[in-house]
Short mmCIF file of C-alpha atoms in Angstrom, two decimals:
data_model
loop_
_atom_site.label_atom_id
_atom_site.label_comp_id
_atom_site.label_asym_id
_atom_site.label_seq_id
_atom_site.Cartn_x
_atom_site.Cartn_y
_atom_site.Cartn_z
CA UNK N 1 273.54 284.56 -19.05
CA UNK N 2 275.60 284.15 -22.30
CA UNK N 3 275.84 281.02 -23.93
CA UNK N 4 279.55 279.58 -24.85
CA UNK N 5 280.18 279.04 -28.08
CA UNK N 6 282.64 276.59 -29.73
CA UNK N 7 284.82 277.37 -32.92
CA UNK N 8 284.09 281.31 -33.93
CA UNK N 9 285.70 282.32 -36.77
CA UNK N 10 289.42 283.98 -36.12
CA UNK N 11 289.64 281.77 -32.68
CA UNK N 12 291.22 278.94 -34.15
CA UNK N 13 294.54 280.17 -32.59
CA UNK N 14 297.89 278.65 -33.46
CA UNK N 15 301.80 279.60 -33.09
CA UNK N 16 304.71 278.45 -35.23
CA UNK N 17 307.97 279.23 -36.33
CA UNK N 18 311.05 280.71 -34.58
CA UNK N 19 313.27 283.41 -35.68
CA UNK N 20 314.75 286.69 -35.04
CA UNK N 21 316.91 285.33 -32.02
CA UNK N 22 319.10 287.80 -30.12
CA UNK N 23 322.10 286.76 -27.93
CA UNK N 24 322.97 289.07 -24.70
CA UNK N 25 326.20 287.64 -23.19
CA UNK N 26 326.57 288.64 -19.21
CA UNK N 27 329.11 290.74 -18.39
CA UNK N 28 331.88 290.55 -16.04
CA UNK N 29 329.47 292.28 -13.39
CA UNK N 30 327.01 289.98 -12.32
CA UNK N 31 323.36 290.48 -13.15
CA UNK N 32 324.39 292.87 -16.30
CA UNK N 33 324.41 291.68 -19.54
CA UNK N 34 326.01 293.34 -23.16
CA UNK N 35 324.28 294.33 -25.99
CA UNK N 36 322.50 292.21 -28.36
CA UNK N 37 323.78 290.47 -31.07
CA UNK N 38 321.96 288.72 -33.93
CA UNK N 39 321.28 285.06 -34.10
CA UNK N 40 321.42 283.80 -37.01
CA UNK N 41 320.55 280.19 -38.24
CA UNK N 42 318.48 279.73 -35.71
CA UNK N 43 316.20 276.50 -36.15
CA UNK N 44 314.52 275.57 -33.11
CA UNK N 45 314.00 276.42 -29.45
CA UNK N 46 312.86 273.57 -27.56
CA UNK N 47 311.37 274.74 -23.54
CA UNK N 48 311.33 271.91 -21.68
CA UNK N 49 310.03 272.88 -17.64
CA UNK N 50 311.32 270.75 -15.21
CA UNK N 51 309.81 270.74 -11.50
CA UNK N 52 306.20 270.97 -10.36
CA UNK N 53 305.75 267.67 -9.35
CA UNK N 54 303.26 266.90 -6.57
CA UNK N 55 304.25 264.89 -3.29
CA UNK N 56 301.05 263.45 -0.94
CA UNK N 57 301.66 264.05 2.51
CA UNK N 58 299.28 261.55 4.50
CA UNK N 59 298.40 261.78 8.07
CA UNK N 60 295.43 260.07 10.35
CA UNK N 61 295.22 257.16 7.66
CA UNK N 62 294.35 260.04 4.60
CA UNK N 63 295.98 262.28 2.57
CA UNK N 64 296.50 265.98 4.49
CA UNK N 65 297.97 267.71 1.72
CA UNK N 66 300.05 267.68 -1.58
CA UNK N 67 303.13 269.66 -1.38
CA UNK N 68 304.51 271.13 -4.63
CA UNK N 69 308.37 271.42 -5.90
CA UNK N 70 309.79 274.24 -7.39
CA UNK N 71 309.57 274.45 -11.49
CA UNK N 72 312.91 275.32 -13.05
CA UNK N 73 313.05 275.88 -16.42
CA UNK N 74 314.73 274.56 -18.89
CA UNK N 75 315.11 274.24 -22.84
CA UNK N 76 317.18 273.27 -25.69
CA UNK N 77 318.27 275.67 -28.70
CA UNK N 78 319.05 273.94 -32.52
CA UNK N 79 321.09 276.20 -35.51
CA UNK N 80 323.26 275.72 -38.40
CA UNK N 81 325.02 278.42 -36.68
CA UNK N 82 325.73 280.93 -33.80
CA UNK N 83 327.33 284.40 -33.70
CA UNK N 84 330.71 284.73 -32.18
CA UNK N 85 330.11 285.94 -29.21
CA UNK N 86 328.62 282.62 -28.26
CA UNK N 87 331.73 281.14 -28.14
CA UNK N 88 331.97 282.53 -24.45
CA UNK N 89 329.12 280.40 -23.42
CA UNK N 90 329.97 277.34 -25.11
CA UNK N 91 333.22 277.20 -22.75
CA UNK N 92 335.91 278.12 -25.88
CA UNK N 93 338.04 281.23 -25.99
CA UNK N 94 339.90 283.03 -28.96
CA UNK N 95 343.72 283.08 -27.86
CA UNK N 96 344.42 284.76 -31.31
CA UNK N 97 342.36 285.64 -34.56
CA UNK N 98 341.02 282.17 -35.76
CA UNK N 99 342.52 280.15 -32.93
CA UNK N 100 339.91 278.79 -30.18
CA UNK N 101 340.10 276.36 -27.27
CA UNK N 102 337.54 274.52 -25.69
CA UNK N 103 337.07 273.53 -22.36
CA UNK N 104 336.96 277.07 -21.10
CA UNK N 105 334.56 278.31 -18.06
CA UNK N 106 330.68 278.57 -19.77
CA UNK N 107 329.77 282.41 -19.66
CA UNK N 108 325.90 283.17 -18.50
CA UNK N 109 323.19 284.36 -21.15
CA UNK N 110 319.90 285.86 -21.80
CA UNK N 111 318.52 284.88 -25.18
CA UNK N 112 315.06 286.31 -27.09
CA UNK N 113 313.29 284.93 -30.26
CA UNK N 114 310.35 285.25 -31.76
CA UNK N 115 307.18 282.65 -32.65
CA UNK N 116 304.42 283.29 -35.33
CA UNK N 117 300.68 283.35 -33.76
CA UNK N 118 298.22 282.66 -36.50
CA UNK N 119 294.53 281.77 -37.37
CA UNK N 120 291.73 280.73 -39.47
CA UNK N 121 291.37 283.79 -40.83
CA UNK N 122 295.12 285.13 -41.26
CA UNK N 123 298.36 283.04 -40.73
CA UNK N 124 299.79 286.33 -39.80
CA UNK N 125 297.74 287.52 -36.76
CA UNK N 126 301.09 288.42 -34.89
CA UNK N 127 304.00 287.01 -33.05
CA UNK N 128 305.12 286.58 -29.39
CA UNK N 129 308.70 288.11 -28.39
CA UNK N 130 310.60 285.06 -25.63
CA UNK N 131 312.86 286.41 -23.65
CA UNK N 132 315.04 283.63 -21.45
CA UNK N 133 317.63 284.51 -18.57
CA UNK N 134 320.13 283.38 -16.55
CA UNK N 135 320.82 280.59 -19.23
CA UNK N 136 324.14 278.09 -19.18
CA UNK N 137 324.87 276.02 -21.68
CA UNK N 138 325.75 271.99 -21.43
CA UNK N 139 328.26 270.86 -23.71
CA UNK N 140 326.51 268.97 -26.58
CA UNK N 141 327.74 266.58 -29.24
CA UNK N 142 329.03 267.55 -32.85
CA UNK N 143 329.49 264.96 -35.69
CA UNK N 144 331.05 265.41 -38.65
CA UNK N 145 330.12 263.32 -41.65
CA UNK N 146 331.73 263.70 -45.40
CA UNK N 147 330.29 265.12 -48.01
CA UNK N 148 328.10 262.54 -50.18
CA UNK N 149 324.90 262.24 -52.73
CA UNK N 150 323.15 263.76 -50.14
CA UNK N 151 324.97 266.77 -48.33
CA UNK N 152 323.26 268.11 -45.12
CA UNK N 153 324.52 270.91 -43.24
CA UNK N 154 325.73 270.31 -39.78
CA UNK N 155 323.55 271.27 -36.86
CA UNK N 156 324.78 272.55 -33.38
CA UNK N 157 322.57 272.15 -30.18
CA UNK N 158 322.67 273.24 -26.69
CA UNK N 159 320.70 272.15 -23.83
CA UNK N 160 320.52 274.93 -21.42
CA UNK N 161 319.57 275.55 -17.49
CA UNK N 162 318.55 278.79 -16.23
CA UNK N 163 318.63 281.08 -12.93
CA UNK N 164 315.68 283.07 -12.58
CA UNK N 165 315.54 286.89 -12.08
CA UNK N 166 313.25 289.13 -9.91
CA UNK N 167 310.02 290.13 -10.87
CA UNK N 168 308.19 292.66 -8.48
CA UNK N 169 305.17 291.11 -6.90
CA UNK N 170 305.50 287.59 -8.39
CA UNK N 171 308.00 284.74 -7.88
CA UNK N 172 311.25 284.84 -9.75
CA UNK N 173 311.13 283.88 -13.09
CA UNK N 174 313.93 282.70 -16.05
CA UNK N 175 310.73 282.87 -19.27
CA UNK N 176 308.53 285.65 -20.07
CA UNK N 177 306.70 286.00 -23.50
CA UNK N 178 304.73 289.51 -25.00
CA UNK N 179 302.10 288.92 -27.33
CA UNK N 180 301.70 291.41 -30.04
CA UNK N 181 297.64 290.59 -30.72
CA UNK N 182 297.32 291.83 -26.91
CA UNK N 183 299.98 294.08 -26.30
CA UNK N 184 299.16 297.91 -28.03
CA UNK N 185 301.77 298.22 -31.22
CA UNK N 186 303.01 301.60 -29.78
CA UNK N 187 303.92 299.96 -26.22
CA UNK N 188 305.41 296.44 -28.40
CA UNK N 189 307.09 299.23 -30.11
CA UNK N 190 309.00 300.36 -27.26
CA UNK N 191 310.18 297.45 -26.21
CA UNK N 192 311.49 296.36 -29.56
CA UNK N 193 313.31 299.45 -29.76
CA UNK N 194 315.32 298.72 -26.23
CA UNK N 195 315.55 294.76 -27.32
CA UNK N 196 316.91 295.22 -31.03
CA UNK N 197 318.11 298.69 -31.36
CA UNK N 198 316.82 301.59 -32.85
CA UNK N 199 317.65 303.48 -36.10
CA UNK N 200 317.24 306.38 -34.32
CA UNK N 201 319.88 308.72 -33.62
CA UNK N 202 321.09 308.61 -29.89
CA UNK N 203 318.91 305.38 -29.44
CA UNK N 204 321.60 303.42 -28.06
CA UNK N 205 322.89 299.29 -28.80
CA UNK N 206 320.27 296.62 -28.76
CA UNK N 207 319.61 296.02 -24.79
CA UNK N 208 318.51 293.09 -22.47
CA UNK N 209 315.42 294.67 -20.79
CA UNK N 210 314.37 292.62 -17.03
CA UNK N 211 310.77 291.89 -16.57
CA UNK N 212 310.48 295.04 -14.50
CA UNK N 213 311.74 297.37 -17.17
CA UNK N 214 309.14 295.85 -19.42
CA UNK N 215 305.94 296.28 -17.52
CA UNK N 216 307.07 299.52 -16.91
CA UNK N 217 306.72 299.98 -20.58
CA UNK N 218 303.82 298.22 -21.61
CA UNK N 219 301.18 298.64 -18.79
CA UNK N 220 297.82 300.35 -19.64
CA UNK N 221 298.08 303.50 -17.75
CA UNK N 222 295.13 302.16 -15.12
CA UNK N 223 296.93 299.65 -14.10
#
């Protein structure tokens, strides 16, 4: 029987940072998104599950059983800016060039980033790829303060809620992650190339990919 061991070198696993975000608005047919555009100024993703909680059920004078609720997910996104299309899902609309309401209907979204997965032995081991669907956005509070001694650029921030979306064999889900130190680089490769475009000719706009599409692409062959 092997023996555990505590603290190998390389297992001290870690993950920071967030960037390379990609918006996919929905389109006017439900369940379809457009392609992806890039996020930039993106400063923090915040996922904040809600749900799970445990009620006792007690019967004969002792507990009989602990029924679970449903999790939901749900998150918050920071940046010192968002692309235009996001306009759509922050309830404005463009009437002409420049000119914008607010208080429009909020448009659905899927939304991917990445995270940095690090070590003791290299703070670049790899990253994981999030992928979040079905997302609305809450209407969230700006302030504007003048310039002084010590500027600071405006944030924006979004609490969101999400609808789940099928995944064969398992319950629905609205968060999946891929792991580049597990998944094969040719496989990650694919999936990048569907999620952020390709430079290859014929390869098509950066897509939304469901979790179905993905396993499809990244299963070992056994499986």
């Amino acid at each position: 029987m092997a023996k555990l061991v505590w603290d190998k070198a390389g297992e001290h696993v870690y993950e920071t940072g967030v960037s390379k975000g990609v918006l996919y608005v929905m389109s006017d047919t439900p369940g379809t998104y457009g392609k992806g555009v890039a996020w930039n100024g993106l400063s923090s993703v915040s996922e904040s599950p809600t749900g799970a909680e445990v009620s006792a059920i007690y019967a004969d004078n002792i507990k009989y059983l602990n029924l679970m609720s449903r999790e939901e997910f749900e998150g918050s996104i920071e940046a010192y800016t968002y692309p235009d299309e996001f306009m759509a899902c922050d309830g404005s609309a463009s009437l002409a060039k420049g000119f914008t309401v607010g208080q429009q209907n909020r448009k659905t979204f899927a939304f991917s980033y990445q995270t940095k997965v690090g070590n003791d032995l290299n703070p670049e081991a790899g990253y994981k790829i999030h992928i979040i669907y079905g997302a609305l956005a809450s209407p969230s509070e700006r302030s504007y303060e003048t310039v002084n001694d010590s500027p600071e650029a405006m944030t924006f921030s979004w609490d969101i809620t999400t609808t789940p979306v099928e995944v064969t064999g398992f319950k629905p889900t609205a968060h999946i992650e891929l792991d580049s130190t597990k998944i094969p680089a040719d496989k990650l490769a694919k999936v990048e190339a569907k999620l952020y475009g390709s430079e290859t000719p014929n390869s098509g706009d950066p897509t939304l990919l469901m979790p179905d599409e993905i396993l499809a692409l990244v299963k070992d062959d056994g499986e």
